[in-house]
Tab-separated table of C-alpha atoms in Angstrom:
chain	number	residue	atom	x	y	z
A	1	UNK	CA	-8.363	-7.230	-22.367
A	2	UNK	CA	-10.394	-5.042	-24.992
A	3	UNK	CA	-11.977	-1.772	-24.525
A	4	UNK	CA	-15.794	-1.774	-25.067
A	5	UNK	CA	-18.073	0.548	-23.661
A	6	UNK	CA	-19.395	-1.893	-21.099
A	7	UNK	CA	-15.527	-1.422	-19.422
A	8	UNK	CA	-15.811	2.156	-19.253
A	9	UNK	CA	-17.656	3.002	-15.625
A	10	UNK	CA	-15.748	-0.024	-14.328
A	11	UNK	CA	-12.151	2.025	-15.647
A	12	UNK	CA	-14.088	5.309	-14.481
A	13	UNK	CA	-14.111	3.844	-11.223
A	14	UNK	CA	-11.374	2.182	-10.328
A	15	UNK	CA	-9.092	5.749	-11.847
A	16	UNK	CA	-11.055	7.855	-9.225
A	17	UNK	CA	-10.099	5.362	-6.502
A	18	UNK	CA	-6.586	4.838	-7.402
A	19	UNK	CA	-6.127	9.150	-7.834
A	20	UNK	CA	-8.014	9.206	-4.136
A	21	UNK	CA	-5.596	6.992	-3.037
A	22	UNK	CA	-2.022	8.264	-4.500
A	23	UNK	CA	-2.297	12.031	-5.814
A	24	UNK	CA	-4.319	12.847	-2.602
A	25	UNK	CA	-3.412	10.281	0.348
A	26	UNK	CA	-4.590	12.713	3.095
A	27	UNK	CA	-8.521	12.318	2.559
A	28	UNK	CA	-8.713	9.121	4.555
A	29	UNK	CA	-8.040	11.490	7.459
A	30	UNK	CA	-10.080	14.353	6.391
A	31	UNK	CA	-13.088	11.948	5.884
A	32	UNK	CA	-12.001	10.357	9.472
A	33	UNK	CA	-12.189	14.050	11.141
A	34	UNK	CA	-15.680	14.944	8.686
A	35	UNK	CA	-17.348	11.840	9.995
A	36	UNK	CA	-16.501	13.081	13.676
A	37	UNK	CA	-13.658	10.882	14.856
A	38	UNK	CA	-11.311	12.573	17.212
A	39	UNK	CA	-9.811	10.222	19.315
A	40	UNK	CA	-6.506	9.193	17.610
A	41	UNK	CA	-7.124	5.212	18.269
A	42	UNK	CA	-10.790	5.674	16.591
A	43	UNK	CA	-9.028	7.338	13.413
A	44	UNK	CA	-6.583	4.663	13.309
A	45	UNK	CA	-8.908	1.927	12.760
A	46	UNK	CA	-10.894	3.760	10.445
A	47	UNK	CA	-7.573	4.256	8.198
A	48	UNK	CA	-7.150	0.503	8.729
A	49	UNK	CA	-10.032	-0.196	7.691
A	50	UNK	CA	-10.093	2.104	4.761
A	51	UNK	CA	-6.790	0.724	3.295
A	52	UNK	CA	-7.872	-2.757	3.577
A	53	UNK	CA	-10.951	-1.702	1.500
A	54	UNK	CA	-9.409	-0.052	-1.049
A	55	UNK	CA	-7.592	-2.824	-2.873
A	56	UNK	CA	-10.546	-5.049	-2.257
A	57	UNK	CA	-12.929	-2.914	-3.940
A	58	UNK	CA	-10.607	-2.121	-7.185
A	59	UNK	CA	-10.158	-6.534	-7.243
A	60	UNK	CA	-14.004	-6.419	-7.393
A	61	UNK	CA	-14.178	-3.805	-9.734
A	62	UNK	CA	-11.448	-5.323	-11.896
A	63	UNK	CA	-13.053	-9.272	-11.539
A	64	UNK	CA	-16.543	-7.473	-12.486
A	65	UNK	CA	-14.698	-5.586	-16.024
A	66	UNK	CA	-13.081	-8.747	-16.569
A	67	UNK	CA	-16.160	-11.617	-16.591
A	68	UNK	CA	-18.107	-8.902	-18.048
């Protein structure tokens, strides 16, 4: 794979998500407790379904760069 400018938001992106996801791994719960969920079962399938997003989003991201 070659860099060309048409790569570059699709790199932006998928940087952000992975430094969301390792350097800070507390903001799924911060986000859980700033979108209002307190009960500790509702936060738990929020995280659940926040890590099951994440790597599908960076695949799509990555598929997108990729074809592009």
């Amino acid at each position: 794979m070659t860099f060309t400018w048409i790569t570059l938001p699709y790199l932006l992106a998928i940087a952000t998500i992975i430094g969301f996801c390792f350097w800070k791994p507390n903001v799924p719960n911060l986000l859980a407790q700033k979108l209002g969920l307190k009960h500790e079962r509702g936060e738990k399938i929020f995280l659940v379904v926040y890590w099951i997003t994440i790597p599908v989003i960076i695949h799509r991201l990555m598929a997108a760069m990729l074809q592009g």
